[in-house]
PDB file of C-alpha atoms and ligand atoms in Angstrom:
ATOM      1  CA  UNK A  17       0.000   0.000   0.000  1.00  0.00           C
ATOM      2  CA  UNK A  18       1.189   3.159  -1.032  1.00  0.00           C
ATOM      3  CA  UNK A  19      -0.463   6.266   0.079  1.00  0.00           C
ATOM      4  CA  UNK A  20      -0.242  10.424  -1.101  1.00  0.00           C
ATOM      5  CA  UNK A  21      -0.351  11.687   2.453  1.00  0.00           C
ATOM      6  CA  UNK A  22       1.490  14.564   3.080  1.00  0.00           C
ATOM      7  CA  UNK A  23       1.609  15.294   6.941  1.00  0.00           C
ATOM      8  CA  UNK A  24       3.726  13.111   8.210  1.00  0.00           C
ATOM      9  CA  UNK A  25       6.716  15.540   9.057  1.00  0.00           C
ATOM     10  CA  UNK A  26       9.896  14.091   8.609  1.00  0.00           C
ATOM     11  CA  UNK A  27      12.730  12.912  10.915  1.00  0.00           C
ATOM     12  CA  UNK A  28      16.245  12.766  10.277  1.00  0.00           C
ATOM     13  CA  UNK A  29      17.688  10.299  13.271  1.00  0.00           C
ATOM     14  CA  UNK A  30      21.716  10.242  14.691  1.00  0.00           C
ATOM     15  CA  UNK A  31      22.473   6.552  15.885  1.00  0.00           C
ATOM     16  CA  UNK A  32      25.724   7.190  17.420  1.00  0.00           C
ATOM     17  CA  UNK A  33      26.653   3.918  18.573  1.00  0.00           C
ATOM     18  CA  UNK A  34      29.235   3.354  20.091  1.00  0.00           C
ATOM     19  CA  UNK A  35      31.388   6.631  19.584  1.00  0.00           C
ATOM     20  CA  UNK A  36      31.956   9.743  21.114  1.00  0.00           C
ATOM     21  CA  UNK A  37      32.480  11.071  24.627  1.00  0.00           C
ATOM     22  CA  UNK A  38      30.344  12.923  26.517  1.00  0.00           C
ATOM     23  CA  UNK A  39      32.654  16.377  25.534  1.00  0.00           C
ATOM     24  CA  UNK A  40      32.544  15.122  21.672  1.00  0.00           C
ATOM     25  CA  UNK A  41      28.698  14.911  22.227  1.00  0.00           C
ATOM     26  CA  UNK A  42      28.022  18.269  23.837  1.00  0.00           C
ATOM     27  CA  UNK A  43      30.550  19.938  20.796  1.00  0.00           C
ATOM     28  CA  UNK A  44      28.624  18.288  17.516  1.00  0.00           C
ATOM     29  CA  UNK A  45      25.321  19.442  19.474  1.00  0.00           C
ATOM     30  CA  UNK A  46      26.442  22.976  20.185  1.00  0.00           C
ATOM     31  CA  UNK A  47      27.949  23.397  16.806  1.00  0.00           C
ATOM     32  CA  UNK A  48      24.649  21.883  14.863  1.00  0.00           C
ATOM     33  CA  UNK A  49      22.268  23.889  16.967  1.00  0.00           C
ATOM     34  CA  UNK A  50      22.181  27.434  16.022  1.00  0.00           C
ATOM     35  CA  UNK A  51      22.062  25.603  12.533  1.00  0.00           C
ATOM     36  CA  UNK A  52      18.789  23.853  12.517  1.00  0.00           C
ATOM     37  CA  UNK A  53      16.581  25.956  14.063  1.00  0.00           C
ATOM     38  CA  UNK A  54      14.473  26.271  11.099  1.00  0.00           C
ATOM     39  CA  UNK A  55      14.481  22.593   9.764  1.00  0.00           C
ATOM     40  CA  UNK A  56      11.788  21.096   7.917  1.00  0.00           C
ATOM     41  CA  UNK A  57      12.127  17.747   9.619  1.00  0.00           C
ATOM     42  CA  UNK A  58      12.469  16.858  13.395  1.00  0.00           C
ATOM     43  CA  UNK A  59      15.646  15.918  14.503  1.00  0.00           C
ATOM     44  CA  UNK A  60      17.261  13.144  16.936  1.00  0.00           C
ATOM     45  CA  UNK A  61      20.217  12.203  18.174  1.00  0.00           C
ATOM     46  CA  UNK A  62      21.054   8.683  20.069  1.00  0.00           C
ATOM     47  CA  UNK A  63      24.387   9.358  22.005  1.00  0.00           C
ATOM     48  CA  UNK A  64      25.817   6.046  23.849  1.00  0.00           C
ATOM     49  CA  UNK A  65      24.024   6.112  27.782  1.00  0.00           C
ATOM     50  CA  UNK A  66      26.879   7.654  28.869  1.00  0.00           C
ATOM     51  CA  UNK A  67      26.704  10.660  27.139  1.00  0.00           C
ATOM     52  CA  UNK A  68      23.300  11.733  26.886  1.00  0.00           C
ATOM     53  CA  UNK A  69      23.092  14.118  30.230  1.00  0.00           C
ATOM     54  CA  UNK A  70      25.801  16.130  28.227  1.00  0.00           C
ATOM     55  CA  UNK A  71      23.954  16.054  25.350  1.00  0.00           C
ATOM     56  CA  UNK A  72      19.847  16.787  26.820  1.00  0.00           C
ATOM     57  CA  UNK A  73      22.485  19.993  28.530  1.00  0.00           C
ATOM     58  CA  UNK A  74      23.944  20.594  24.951  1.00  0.00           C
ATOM     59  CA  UNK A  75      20.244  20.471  23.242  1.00  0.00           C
ATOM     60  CA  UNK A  76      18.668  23.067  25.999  1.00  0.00           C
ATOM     61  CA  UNK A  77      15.420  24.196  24.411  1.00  0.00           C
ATOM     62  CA  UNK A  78      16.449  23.964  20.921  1.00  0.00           C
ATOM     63  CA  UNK A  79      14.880  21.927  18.198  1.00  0.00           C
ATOM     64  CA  UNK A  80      17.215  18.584  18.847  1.00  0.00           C
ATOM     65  CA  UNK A  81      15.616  15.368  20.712  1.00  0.00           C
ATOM     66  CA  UNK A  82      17.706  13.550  22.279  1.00  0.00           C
ATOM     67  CA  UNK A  83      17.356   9.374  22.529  1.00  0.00           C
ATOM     68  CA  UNK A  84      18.452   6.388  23.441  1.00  0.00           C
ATOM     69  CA  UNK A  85      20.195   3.521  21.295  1.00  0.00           C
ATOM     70  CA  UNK A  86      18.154   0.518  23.639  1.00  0.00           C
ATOM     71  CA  UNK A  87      16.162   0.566  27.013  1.00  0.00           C
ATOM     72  CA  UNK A  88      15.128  -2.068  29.225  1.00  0.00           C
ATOM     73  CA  UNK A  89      11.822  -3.357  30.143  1.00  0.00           C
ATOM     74  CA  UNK A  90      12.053  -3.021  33.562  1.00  0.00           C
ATOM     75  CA  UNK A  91      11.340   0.036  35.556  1.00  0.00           C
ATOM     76  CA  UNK A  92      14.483  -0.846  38.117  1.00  0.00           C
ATOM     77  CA  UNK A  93      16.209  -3.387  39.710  1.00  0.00           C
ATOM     78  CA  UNK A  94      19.154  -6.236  40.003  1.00  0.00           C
ATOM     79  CA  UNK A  95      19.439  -6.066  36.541  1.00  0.00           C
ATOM     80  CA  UNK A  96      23.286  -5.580  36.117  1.00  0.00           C
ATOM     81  CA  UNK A  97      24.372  -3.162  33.119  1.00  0.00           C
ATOM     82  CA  UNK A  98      20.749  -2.320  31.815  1.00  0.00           C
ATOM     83  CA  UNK A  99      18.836   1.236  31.618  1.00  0.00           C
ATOM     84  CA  UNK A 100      15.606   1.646  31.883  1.00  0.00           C
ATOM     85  CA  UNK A 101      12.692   3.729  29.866  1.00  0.00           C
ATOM     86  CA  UNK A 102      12.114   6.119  33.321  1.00  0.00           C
ATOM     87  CA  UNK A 103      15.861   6.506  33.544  1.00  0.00           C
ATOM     88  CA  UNK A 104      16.070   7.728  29.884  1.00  0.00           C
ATOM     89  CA  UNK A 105      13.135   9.894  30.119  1.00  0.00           C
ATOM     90  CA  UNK A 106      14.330  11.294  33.340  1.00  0.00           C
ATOM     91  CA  UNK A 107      17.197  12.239  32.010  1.00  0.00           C
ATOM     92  CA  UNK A 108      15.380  14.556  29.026  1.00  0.00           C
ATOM     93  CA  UNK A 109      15.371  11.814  26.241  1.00  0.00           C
ATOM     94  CA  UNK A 110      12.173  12.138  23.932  1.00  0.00           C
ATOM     95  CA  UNK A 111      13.031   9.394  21.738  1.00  0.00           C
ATOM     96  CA  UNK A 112      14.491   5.549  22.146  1.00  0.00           C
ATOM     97  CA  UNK A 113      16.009   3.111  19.116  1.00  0.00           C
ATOM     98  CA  UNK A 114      14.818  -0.616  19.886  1.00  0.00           C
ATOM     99  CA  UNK A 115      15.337  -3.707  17.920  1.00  0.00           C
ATOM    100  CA  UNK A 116      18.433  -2.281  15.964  1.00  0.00           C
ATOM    101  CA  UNK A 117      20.126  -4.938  13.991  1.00  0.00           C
ATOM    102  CA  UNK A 118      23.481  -4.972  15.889  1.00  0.00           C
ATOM    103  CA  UNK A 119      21.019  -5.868  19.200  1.00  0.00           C
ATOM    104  CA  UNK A 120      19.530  -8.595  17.494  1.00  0.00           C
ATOM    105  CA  UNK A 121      22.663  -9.784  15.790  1.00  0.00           C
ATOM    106  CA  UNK A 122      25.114  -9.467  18.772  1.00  0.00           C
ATOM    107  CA  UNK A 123      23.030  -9.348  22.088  1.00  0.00           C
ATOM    108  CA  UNK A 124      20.357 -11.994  21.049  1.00  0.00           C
ATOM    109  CA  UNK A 125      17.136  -9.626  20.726  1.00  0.00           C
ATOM    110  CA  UNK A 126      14.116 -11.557  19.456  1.00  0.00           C
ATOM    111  CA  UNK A 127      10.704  -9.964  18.145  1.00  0.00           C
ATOM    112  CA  UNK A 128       9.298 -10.700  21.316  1.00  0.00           C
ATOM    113  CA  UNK A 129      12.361  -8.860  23.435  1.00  0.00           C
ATOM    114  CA  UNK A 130      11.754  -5.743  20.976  1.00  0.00           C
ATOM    115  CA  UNK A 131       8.026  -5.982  21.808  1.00  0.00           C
ATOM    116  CA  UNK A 132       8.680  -6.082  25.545  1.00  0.00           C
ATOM    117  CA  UNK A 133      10.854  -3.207  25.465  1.00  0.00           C
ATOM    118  CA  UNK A 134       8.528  -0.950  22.832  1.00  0.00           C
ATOM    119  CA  UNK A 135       5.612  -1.296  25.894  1.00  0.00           C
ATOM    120  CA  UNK A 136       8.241  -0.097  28.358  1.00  0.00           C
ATOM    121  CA  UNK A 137       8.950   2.855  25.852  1.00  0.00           C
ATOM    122  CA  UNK A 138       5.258   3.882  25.532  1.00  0.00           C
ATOM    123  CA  UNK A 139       4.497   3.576  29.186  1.00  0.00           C
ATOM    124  CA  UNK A 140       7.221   6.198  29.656  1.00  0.00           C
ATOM    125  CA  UNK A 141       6.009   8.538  27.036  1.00  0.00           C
ATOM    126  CA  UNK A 142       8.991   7.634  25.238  1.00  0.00           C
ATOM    127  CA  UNK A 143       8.827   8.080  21.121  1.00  0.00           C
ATOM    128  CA  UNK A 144      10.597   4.487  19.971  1.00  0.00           C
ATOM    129  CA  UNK A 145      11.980   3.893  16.651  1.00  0.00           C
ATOM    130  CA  UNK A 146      11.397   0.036  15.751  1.00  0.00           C
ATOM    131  CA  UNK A 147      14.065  -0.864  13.925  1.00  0.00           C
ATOM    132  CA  UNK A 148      13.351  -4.044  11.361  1.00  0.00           C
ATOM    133  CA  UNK A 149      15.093  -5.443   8.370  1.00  0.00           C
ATOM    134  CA  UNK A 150      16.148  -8.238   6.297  1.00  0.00           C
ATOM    135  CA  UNK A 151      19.927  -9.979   6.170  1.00  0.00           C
ATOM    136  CA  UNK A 152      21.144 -10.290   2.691  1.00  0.00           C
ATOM    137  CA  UNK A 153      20.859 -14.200   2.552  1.00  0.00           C
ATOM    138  CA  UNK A 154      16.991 -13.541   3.316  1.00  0.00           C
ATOM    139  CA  UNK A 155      17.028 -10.720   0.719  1.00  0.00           C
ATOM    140  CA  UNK A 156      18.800 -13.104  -2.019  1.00  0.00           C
ATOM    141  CA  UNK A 157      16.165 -16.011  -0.949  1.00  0.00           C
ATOM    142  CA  UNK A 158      13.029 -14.051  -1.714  1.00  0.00           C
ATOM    143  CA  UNK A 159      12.092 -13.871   1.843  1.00  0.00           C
ATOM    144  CA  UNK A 160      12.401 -10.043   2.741  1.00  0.00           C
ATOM    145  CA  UNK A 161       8.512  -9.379   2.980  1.00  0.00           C
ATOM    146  CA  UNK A 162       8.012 -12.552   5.118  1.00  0.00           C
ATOM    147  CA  UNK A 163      11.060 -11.309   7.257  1.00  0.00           C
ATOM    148  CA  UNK A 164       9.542  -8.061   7.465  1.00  0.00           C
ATOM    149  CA  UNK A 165       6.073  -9.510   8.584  1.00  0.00           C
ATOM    150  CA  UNK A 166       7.096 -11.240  11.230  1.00  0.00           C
ATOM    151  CA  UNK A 167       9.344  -8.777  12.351  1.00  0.00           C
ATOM    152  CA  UNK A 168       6.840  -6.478  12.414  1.00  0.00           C
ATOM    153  CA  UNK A 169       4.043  -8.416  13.745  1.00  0.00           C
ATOM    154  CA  UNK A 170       6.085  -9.864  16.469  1.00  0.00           C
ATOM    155  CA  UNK A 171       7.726  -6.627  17.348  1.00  0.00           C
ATOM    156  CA  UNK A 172       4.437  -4.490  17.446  1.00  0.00           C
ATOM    157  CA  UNK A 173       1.893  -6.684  19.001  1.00  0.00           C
ATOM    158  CA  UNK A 174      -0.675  -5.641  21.032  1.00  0.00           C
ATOM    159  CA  UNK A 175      -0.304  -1.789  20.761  1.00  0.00           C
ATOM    160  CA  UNK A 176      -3.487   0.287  19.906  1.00  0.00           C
ATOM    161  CA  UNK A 177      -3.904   2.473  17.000  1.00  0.00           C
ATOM    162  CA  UNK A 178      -3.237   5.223  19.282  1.00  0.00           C
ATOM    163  CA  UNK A 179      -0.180   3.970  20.399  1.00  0.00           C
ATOM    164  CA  UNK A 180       0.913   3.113  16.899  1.00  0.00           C
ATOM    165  CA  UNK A 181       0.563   6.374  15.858  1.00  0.00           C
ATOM    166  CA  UNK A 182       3.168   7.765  17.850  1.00  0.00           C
ATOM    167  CA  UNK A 183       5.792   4.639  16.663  1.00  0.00           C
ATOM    168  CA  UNK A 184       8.600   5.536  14.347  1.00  0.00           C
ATOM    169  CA  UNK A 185       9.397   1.941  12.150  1.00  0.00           C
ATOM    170  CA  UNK A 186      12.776   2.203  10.748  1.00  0.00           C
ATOM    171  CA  UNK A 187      13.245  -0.077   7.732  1.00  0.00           C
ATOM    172  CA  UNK A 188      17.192  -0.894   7.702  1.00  0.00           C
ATOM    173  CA  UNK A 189      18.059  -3.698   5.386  1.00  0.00           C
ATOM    174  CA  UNK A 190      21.423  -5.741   7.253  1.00  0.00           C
ATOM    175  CA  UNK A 191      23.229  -5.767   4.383  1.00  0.00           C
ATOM    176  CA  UNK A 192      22.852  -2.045   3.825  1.00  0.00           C
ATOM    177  CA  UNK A 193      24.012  -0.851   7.489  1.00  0.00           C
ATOM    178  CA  UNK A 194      27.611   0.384   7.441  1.00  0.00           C
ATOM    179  CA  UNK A 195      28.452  -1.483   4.088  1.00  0.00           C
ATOM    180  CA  UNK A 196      28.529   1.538   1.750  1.00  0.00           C
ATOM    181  CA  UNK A 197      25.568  -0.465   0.118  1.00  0.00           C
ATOM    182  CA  UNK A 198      22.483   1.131   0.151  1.00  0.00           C
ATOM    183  CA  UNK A 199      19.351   0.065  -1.305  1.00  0.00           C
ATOM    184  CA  UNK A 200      18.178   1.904  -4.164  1.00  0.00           C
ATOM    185  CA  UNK A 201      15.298   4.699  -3.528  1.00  0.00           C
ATOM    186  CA  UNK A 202      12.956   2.402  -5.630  1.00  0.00           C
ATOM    187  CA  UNK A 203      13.962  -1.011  -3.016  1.00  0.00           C
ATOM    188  CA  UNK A 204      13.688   0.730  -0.314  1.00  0.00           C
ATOM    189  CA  UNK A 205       9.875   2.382  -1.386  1.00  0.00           C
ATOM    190  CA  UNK A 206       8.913  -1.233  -1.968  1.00  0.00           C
ATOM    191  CA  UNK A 207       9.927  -2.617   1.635  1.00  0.00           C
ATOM    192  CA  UNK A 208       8.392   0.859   2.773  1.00  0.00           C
ATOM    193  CA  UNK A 209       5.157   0.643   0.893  1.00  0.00           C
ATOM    194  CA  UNK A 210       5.134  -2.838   2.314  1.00  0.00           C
ATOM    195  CA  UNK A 211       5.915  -2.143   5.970  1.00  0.00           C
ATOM    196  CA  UNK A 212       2.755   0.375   5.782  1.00  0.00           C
ATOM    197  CA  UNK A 213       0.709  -1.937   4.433  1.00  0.00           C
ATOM    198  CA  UNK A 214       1.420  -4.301   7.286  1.00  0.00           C
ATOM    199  CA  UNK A 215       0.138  -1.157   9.718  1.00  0.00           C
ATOM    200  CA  UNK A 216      -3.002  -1.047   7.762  1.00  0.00           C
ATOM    201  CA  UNK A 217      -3.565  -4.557   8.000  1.00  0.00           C
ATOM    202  CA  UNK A 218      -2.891  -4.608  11.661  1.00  0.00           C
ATOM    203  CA  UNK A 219      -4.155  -1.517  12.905  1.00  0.00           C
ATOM    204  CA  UNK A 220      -6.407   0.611  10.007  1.00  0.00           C
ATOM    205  CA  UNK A 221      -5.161   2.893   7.094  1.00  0.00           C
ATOM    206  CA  UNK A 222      -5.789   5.986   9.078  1.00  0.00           C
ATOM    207  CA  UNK A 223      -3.055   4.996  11.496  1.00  0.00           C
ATOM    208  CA  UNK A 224      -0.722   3.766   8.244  1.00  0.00           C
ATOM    209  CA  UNK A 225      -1.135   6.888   6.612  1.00  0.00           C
ATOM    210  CA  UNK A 226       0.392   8.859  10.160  1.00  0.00           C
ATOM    211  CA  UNK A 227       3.030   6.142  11.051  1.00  0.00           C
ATOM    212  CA  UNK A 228       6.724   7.674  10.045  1.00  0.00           C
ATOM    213  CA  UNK A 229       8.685   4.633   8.499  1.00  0.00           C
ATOM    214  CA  UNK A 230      12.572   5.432   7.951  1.00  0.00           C
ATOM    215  CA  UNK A 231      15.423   4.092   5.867  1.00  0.00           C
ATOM    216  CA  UNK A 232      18.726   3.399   7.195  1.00  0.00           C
ATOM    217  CA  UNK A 233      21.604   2.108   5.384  1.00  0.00           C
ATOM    218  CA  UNK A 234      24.342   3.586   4.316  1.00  0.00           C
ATOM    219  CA  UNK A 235      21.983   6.887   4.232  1.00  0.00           C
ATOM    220  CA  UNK A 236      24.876   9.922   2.650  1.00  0.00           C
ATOM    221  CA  UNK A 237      24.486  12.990   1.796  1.00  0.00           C
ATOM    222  CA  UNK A 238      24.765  12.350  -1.834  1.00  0.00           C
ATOM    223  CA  UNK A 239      22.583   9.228  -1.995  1.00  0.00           C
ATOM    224  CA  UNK A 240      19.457  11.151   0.535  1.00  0.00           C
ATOM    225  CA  UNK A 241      17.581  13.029  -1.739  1.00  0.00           C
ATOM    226  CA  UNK A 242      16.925   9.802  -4.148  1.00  0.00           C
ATOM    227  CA  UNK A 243      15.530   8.383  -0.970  1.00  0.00           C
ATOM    228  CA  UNK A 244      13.428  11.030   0.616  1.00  0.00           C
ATOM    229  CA  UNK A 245      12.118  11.687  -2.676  1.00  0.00           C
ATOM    230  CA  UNK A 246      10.182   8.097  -2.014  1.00  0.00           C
ATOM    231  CA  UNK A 247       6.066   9.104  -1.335  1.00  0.00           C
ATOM    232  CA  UNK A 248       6.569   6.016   1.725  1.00  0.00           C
ATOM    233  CA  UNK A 249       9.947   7.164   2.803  1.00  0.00           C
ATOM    234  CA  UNK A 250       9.674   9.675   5.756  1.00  0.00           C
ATOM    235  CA  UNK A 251      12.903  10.236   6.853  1.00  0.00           C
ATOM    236  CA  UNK A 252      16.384   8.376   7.927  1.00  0.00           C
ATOM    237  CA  UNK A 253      18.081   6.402  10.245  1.00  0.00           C
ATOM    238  CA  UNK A 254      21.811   7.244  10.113  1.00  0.00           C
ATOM    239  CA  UNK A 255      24.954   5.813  11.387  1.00  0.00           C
ATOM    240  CA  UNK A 256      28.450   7.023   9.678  1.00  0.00           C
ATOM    241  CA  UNK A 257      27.248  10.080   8.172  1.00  0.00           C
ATOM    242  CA  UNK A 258      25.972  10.734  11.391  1.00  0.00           C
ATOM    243  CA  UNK A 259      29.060  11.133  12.953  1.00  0.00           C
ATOM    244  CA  UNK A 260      30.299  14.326  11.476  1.00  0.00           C
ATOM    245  CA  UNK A 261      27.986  18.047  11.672  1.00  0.00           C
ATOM    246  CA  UNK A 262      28.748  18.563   7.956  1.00  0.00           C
ATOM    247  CA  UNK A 263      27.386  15.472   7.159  1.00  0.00           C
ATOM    248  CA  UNK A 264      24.836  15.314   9.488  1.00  0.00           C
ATOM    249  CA  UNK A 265      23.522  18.612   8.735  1.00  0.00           C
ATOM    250  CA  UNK A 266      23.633  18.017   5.093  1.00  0.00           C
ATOM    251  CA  UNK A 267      21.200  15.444   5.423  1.00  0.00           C
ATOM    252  CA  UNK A 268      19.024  17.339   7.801  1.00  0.00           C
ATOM    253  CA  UNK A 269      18.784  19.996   5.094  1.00  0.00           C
ATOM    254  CA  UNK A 270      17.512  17.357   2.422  1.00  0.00           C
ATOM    255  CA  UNK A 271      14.832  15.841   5.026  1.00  0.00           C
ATOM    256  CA  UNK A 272      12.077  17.661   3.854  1.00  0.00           C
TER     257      UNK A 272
HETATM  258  C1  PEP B  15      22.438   2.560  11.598  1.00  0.00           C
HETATM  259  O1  PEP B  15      23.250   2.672  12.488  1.00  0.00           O
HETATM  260  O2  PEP B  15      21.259   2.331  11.887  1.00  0.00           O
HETATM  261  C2  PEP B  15      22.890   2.706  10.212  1.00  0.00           C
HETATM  262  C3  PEP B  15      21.990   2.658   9.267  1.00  0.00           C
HETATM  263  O3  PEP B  15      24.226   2.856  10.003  1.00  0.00           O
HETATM  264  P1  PEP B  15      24.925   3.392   8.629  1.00  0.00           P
HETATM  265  O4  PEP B  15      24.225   4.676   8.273  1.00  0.00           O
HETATM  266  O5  PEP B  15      26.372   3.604   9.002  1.00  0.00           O
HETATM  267  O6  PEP B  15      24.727   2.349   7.606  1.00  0.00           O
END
């Protein structure tokens, strides 16, 4: 299902990883700010845990969210090394990444861990960004739209259209993250146009229409505007090119 709607706004998201210090955070935020306050597109940036008071600080009342890169389900307790959605939201993130393929690929995350953790985000008022995407084995076996199915049914179950309004679905293809490969504008529309025909057939077309789906993979500034010109393609999901304000920005300024 494709669809003409034109409200969603866009949103151009920072996955950070694992780089930069808290310092290196607060200096990309204080050198992008006084450069985006009149974006078209909403803007987020996941530090590491670490840095994000330095970076909510470095964001003040300016148009930057700050989020996450993972939460836990949990509110608190013996649970050794994990951070939970009141921790993040108490320390001024808006926004949380779950489900990104590194989790799922290196610390075991299942559909059902990424649903656990997406309820903890909404009952914190936390905006998530559900990441989901195909390996390039399942790609070259004709199986992305059945990977993306039960990715997303699995991930998003029992959520109300209400609450799936207020998701952000990242579509990141495996093969595309980090690899220099990225899918082409009319690849990526097709998973898109897919993914929000899963959210009609779950939820209703209303909420499809509203729901922002991203790409991520390899987004650069000289490959964006190919993929934001996409009618299902609301914004991006951005590792390297994230890393750097010129970059960064660059992309920020197609996002529109
Ligand atoms: C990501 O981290 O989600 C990502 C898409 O990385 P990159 O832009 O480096 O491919």
């Amino acid at each position: 299902m494709s669809t003409t709607e034109s409200s969603r706004r866009p949103l151009m998201a920072a996955n950070w990883k694992m780089h930069k210090t808290p310092a290196e955070s607060a200096a990309f935020i204080e050198q992008l700010r006084p450069q985006v306050n009149d974006a078209a597109c909403d803007i987020v940036v996941a530090p590491p845990f670490v840095c994000i008071p330095a970076a909510v600080h470095a964001a003040g009342d300016s148009v930057i969210a700050i989020s996450g890169q993972n939460l836990f389900w949990e509110t608190s307790g013996a649970y050794t090394g994990e951070v939970s959605g009141a921790m993040l939201q108490a320390a001024g993130c808006r926004y949380v990444i779950i489900g990104h393929s590194e989790r799922r690929q290196y610390f075991q995350e299942t559909d059902e861990t990424v649903n656990r953790r997406l309820q903890a985000a909404l009952k914190m008022a936390l905006i998530p960004i559900v990441c989901v995407g195909e390996t390039l084995q399942e790609r070259e076996a004709g199986q992305t739209e059945a990977v993306l199915s039960r990715q997303f049914e699995g991930g998003l179950r029992g959520l109300s259209a209400a609450e799936m309004q207020n998701v952000v679905i990242a579509y990141e293809p495996v093969w595309a993250i980090g690899t220099g490969r990225t899918a082409s504008p009319e690849m990526a529309q097709e998973a898109h146009a897919f993914l929000r025909g899963c959210i009609a057939r779950q939820f209703d077309t209303r909420t499809a229409a509203k729901v922002r789906i991203l790409y991520g993979g390899s987004v650069k500034p000289d490959n964006v505007a190919g993929l934001m010109a996409q009618a299902d393609i609301d914004g991006g999901l951005v590792g390297g090119a994230s890393l750097q304000v010129d970059s960064f920005l660059a992309l920020v300024k197609a996002a529109r």
